[in-house]
XYZ file of N, CA and C in Angstrom:
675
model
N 0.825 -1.222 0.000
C 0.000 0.000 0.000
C 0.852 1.262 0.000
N 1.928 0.963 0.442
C 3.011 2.362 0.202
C 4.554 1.835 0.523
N 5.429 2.753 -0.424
C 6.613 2.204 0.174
C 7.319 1.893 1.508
N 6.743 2.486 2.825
C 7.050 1.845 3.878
C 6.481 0.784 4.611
N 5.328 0.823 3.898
C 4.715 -0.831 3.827
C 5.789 -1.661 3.427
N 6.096 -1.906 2.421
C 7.244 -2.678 1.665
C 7.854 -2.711 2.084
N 9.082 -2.000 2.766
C 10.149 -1.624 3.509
C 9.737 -2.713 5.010
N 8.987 -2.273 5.407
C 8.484 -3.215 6.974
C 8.549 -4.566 6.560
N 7.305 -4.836 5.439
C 7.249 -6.256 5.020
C 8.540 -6.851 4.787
N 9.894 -6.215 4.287
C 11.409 -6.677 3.870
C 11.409 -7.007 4.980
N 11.549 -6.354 6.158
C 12.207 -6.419 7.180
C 11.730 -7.375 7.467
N 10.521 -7.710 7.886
C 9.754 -8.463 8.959
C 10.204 -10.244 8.077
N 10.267 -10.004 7.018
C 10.696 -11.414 5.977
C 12.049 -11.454 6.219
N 13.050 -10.369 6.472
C 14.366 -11.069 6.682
C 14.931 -11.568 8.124
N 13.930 -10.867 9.149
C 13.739 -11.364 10.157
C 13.336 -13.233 10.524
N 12.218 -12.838 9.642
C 11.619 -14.666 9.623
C 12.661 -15.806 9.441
N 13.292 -15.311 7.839
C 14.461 -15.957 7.420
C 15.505 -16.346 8.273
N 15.794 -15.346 8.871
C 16.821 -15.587 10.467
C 16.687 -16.693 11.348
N 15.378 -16.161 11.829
C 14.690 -17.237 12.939
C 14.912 -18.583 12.326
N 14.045 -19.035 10.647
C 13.987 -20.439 10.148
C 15.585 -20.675 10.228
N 16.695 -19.760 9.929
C 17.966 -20.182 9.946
C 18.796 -21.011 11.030
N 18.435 -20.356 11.999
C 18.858 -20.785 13.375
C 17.809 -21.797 13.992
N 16.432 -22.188 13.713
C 16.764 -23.164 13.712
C 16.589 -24.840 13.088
N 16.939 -24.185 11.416
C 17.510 -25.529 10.591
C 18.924 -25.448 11.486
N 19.924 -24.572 12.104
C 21.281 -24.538 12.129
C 21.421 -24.501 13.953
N 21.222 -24.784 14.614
C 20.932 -24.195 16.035
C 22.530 -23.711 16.666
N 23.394 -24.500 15.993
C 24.955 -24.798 16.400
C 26.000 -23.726 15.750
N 25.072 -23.060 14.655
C 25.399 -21.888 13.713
C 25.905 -20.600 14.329
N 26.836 -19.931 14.618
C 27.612 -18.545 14.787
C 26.841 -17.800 14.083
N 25.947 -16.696 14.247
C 25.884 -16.066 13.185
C 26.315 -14.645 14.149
N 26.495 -13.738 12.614
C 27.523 -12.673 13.459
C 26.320 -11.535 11.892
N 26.402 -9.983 12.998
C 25.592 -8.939 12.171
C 26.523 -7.633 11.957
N 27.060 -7.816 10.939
C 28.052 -6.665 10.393
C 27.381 -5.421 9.729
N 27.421 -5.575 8.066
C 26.418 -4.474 7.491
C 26.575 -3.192 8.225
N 27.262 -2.605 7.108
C 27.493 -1.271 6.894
C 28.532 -0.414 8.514
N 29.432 -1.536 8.596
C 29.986 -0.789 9.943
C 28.966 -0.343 11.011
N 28.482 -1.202 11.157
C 27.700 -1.641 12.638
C 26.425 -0.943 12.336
N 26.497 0.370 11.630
C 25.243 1.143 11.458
C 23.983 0.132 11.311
N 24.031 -1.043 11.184
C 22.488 -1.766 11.155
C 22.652 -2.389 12.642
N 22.993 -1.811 13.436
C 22.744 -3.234 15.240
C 21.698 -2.658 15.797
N 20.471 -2.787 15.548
C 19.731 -2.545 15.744
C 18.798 -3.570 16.545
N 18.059 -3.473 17.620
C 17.771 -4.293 18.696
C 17.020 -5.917 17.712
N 16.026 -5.509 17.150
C 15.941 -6.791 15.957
C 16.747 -7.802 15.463
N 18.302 -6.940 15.003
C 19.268 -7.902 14.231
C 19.822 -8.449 16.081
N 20.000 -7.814 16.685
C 20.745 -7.781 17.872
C 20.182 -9.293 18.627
N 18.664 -9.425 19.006
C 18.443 -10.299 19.421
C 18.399 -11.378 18.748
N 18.697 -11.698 17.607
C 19.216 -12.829 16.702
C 20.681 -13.464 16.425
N 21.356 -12.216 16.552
C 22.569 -12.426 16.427
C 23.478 -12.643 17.644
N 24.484 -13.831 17.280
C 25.240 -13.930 18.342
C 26.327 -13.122 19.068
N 27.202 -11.948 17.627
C 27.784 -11.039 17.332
C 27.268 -9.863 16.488
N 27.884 -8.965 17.128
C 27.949 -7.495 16.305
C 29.244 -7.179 16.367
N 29.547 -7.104 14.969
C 30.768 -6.699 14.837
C 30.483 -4.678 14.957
N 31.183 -3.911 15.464
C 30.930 -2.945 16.257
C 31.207 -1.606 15.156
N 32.112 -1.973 14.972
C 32.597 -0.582 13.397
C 33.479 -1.663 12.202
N 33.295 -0.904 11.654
C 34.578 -0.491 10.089
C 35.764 -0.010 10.344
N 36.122 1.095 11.809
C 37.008 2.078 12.117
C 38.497 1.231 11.731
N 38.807 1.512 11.222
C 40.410 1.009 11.297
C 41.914 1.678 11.816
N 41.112 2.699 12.340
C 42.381 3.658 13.020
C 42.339 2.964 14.532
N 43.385 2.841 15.184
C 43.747 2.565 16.603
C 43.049 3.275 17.305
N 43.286 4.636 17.001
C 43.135 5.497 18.009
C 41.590 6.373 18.145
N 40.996 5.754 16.986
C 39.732 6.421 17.149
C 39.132 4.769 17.380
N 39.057 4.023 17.323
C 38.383 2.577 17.655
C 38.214 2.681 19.540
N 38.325 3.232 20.189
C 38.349 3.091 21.761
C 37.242 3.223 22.116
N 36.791 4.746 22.061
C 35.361 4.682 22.276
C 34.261 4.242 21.981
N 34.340 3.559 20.823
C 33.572 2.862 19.799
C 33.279 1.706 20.670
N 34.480 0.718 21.555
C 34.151 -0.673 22.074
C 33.770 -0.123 23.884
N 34.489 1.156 24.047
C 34.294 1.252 25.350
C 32.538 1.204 25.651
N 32.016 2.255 24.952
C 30.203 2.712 24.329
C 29.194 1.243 23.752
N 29.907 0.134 23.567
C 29.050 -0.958 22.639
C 28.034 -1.837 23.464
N 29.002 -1.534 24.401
C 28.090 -2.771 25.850
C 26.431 -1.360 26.291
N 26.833 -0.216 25.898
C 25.341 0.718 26.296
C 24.203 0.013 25.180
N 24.774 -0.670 23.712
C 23.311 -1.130 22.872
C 23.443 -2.915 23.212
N 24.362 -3.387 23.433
C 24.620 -4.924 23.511
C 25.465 -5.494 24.654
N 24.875 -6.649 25.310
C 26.381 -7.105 26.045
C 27.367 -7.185 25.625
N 28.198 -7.206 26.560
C 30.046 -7.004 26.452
C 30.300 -8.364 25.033
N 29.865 -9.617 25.519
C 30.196 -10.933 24.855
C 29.843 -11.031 23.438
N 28.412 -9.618 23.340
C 28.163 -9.540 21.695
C 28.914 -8.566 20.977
N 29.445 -7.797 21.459
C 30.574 -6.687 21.209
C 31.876 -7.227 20.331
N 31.800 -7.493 18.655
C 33.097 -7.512 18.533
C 34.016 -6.537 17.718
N 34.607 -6.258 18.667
C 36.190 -4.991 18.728
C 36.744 -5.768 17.686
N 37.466 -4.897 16.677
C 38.580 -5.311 15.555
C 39.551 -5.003 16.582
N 40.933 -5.470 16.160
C 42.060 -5.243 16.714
C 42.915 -5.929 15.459
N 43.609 -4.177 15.243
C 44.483 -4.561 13.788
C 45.631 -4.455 14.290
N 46.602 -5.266 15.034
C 47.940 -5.099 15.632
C 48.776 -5.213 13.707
N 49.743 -4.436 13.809
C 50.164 -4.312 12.217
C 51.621 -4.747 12.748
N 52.501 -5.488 11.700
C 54.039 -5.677 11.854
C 55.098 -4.160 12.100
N 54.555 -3.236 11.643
C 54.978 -2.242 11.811
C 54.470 -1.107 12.616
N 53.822 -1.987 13.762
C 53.230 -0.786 15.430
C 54.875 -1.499 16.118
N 54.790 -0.225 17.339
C 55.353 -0.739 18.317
C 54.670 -1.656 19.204
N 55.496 -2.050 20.193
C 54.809 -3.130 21.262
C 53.570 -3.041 22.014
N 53.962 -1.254 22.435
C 53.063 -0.983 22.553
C 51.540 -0.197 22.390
N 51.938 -0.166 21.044
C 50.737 0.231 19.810
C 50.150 -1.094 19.932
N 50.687 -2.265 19.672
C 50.438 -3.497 19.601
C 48.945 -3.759 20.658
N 49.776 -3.437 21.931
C 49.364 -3.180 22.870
C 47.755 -2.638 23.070
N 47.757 -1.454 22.751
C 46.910 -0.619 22.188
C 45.555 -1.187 21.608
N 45.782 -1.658 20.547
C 44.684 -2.296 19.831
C 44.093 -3.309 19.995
N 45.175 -4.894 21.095
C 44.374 -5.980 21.632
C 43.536 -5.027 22.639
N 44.240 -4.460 23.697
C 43.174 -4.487 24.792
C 41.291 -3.656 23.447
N 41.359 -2.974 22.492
C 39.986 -3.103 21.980
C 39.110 -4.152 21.545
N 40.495 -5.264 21.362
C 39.576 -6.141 21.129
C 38.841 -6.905 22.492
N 40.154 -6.997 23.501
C 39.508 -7.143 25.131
C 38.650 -6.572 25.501
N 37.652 -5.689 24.808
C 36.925 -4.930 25.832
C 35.575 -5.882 25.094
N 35.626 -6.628 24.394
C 34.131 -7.388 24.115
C 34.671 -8.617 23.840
N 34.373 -9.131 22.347
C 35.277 -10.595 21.944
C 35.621 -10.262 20.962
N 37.058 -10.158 20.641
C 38.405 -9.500 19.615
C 38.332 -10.179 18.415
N 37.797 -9.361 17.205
C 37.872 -9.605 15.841
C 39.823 -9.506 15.672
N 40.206 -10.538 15.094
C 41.982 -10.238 14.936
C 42.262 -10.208 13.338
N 42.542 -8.869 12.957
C 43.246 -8.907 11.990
C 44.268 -8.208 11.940
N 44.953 -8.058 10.871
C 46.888 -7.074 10.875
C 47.289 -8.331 10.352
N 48.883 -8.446 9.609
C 49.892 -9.294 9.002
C 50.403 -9.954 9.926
N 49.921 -10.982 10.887
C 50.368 -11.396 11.911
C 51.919 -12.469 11.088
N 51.405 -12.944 10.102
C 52.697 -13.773 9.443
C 54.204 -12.537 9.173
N 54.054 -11.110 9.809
C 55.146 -10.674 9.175
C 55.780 -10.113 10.145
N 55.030 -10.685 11.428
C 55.814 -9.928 12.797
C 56.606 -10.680 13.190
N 57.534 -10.221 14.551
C 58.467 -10.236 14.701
C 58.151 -11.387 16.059
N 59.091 -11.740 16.735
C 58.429 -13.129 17.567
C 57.887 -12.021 18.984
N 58.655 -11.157 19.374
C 58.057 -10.400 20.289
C 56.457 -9.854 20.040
N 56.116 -9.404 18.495
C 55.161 -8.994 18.304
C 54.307 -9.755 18.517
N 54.526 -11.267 17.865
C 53.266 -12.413 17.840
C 53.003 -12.659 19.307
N 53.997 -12.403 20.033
C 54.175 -12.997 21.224
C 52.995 -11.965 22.006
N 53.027 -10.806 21.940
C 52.018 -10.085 22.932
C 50.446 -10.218 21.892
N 50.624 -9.895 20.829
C 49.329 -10.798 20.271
C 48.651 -11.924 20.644
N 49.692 -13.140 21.110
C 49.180 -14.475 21.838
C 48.924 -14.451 22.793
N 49.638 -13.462 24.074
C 49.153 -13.153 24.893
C 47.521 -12.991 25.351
N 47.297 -11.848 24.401
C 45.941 -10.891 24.617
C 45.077 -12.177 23.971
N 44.924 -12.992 23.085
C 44.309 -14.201 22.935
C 44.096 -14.928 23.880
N 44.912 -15.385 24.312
C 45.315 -16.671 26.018
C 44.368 -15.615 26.907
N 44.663 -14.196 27.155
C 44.146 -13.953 28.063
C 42.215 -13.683 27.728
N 41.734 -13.142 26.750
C 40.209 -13.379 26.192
C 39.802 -15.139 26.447
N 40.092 -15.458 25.984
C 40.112 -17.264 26.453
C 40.033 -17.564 27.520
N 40.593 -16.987 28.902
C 40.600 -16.951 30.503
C 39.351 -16.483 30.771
N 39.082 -15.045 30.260
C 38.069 -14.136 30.807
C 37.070 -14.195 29.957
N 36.485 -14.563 28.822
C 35.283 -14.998 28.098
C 34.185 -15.106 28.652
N 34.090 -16.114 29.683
C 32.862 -16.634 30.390
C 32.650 -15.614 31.591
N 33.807 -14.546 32.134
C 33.496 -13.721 33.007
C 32.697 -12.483 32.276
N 33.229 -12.750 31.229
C 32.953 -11.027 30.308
C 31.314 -11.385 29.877
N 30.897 -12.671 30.035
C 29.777 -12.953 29.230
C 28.339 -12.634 30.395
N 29.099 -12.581 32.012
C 28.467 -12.365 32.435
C 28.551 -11.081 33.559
N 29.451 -10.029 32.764
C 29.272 -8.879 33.603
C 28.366 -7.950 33.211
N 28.395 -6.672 34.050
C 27.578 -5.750 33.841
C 28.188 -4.899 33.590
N 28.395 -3.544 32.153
C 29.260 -2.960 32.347
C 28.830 -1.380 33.012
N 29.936 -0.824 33.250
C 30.336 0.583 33.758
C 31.443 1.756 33.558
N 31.388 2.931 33.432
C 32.141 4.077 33.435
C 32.821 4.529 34.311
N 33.574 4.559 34.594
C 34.111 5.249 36.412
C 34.484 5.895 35.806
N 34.860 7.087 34.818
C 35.562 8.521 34.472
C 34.324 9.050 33.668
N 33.071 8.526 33.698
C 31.586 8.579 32.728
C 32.354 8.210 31.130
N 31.491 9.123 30.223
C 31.269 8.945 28.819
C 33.140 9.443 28.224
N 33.662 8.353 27.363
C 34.674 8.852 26.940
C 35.404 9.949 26.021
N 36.436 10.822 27.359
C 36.619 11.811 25.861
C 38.065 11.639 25.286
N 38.853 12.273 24.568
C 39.657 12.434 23.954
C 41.223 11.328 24.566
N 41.312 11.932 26.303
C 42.667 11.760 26.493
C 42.738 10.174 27.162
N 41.840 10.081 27.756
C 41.684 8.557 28.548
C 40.295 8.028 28.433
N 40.396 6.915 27.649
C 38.913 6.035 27.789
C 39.082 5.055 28.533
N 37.990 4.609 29.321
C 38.130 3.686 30.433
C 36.629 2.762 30.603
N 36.743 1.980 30.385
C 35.460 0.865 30.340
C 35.730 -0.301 31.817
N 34.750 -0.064 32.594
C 34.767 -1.412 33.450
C 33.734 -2.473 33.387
N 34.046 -3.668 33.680
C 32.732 -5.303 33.527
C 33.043 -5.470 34.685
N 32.308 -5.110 35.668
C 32.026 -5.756 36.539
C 31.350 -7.144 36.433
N 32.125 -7.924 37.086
C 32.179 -9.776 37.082
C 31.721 -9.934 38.496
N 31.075 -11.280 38.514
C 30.318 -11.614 40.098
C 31.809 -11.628 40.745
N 32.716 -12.232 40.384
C 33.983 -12.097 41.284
C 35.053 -10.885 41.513
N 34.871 -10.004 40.695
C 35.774 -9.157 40.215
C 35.060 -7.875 39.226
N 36.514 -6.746 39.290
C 36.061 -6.152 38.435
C 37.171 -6.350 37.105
N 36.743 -5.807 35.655
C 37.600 -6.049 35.048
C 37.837 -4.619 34.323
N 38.604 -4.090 34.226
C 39.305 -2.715 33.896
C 39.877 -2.515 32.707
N 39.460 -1.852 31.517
C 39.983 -1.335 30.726
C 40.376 -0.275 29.994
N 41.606 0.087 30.509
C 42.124 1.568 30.077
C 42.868 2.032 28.892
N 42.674 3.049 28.157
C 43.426 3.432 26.818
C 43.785 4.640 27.089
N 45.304 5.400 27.118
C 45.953 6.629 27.046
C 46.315 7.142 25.773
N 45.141 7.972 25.262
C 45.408 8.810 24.216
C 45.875 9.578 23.651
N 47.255 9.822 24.668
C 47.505 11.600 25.156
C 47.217 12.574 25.568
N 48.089 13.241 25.841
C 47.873 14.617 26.779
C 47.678 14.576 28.384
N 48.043 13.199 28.707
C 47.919 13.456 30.056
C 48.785 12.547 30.874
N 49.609 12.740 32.186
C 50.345 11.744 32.630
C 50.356 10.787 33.398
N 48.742 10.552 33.636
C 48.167 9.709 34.816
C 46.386 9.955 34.788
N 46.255 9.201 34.965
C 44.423 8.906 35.700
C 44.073 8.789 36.832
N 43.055 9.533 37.640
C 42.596 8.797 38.589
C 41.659 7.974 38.054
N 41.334 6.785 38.555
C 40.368 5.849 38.623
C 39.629 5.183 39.809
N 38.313 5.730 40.155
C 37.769 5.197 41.613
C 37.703 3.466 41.020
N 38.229 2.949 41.577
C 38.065 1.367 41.412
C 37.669 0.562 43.177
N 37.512 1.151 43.888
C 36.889 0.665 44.951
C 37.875 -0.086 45.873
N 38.781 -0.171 45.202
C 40.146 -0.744 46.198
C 41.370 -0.335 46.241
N 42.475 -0.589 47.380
C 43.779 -0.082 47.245
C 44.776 -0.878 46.115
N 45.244 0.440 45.648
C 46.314 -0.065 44.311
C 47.115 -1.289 44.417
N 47.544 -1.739 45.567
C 47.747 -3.260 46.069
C 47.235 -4.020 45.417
N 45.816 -4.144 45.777
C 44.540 -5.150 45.050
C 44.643 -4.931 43.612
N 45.117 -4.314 42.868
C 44.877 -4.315 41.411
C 45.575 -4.826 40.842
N 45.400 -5.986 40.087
C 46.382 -6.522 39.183
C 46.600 -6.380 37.309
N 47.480 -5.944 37.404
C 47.547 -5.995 35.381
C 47.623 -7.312 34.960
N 46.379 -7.644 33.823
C 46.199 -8.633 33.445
C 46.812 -8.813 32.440
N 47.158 -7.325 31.356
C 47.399 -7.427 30.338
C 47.824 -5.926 29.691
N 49.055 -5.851 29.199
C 50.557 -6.907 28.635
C 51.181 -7.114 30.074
N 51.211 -8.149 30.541
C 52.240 -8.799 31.397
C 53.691 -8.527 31.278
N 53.811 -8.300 29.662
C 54.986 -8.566 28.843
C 55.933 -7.234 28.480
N 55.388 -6.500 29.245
C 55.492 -5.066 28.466
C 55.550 -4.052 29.945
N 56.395 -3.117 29.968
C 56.501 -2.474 31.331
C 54.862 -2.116 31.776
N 55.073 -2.075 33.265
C 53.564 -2.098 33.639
C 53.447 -0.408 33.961
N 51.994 -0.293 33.936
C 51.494 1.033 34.509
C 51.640 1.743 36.007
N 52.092 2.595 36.404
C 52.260 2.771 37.689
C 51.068 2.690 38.348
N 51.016 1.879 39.839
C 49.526 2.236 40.241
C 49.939 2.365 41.647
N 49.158 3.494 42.285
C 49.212 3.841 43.882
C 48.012 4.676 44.288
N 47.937 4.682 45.637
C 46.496 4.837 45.942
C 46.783 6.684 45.845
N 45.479 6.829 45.745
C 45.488 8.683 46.107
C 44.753 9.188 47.265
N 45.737 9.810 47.928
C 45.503 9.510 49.848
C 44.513 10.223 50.394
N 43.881 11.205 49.590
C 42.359 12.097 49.900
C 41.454 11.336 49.695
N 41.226 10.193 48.649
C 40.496 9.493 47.729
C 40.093 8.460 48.136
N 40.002 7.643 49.256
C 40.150 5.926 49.416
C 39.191 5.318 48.422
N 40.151 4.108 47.790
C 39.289 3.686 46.408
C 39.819 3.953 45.425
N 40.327 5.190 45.390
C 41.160 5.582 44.241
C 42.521 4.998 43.884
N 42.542 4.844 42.667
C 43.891 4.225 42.366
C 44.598 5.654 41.011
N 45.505 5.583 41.408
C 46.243 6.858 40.324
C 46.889 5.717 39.645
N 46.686 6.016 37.855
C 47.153 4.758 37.027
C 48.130 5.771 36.041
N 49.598 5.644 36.039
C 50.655 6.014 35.393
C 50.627 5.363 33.841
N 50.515 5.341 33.192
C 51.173 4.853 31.627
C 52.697 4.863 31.779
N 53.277 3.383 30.909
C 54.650 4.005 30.882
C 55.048 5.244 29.682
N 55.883 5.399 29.493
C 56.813 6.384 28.539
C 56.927 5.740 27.356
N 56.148 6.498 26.475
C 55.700 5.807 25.019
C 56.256 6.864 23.606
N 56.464 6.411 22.552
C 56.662 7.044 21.399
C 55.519 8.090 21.019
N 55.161 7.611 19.872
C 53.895 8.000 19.169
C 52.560 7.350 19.315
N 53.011 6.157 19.623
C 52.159 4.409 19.851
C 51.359 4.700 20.862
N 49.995 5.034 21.824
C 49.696 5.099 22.708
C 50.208 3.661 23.358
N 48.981 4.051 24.782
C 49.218 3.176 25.582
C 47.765 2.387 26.050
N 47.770 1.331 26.189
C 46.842 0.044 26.651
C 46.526 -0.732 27.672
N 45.766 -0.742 28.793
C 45.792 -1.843 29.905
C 44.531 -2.487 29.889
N 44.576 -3.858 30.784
C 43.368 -4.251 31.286
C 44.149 -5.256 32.276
């Protein structure tokens, strides 16, 4: 009766199609890409097992993109690209797993042309998604610095056991506070193990607060979780 008649009727038929898909296939992955995430829309969302989250292929603009994904989808349907390239530093490298850590890590970059250190913190951030999977599948997430801007993005999943912390240093600044609810003691870096760690100490007005240092980096930001 009119073109948004038609338009609905598409929809509501490629919807159907879905449903009969999954279940002739029940055991089937299906994952909802289309157009750099611009279609995750609660419809495709509750069908799909994945959303792949953007197109972005820059490092440094991809942060907020995975930190923000868990506000339309859980953390576990969230998947972060992470393009570690043969030619980042370690800790550029760095950089781009923990985006894929912040949901479940799409991996691409020339992994056949790196160097054994490189593959090596790449395998890392794998081994460690593989540990924390089933925690990430069932946290709730949160902001402790709110909505991300420019110099530090920071995403937390709170886990029934734990919290899980993920920080990106964008520049311009030489430290974070972060209320994390415990003394800098209690906090452990999960990830790069491999790679100098972040300074962490409590901030003595603050209890709860942890002040989180980045080390001393090139051009390459910096990455934790």
């Amino acid at each position: 009766t009119s073109p948004g008649a038609g338009l609905l009727d598409h929809g509501r038929a490629h919807l159907d199609w879905y449903d009969a898909l999954r279940r002739r296939h029940p055991r089937v992955v299906l994952e909802s890409c289309s157009s750099g995430a611009m279609r995750s829309d609660f419809a495709r969302l509750a069908r799909s097992d994945l959303q792949s989250t953007s197109d972005q292929q820059d490092p440094l603009l991809y942060p907020p993109i995975a930190a923000l994904s868990p506000m339309l989808m859980p953390p576990e349907v969230a998947g972060n690209w992470a393009y570690p390239q043969p030619d980042m530093s370690l800790e550029g490298i760095a950089f781009t797993m923990v985006t894929g850590l912040a949901g479940t890590p799409y991996l691409s970059g020339f992994l056949d042309r790196m160097t054994q250190a490189q593959l090596d913190l790449v395998r890392e951030a794998v081994g460690l998604h593989l540990g924390i999977r089933s925690e990430v599948a069932g946290s709730v997430p949160a902001w402790p610095l709110g909505f991300p801007r420019w110099e530090v993005v920071v995403l937390a999943l709170r886990c029934p056991d734990r919290e899980l912390l993920l920080v990106w240093e964008r520049g311009g600044v030489d430290h974070v506070d972060v209320p994390v609810g415990v003394p800098a003691g209690e906090v452990e870096t999960l990830y790069p193990r491999s790679l100098p760690a972040w300074g962490l100490r409590d901030v003595e007005d603050r209890p709860g607060t942890v002040r989180m240092t980045p080390p001393a980096q090139g051009l390459d930001r910096s990455g934790s979780a």
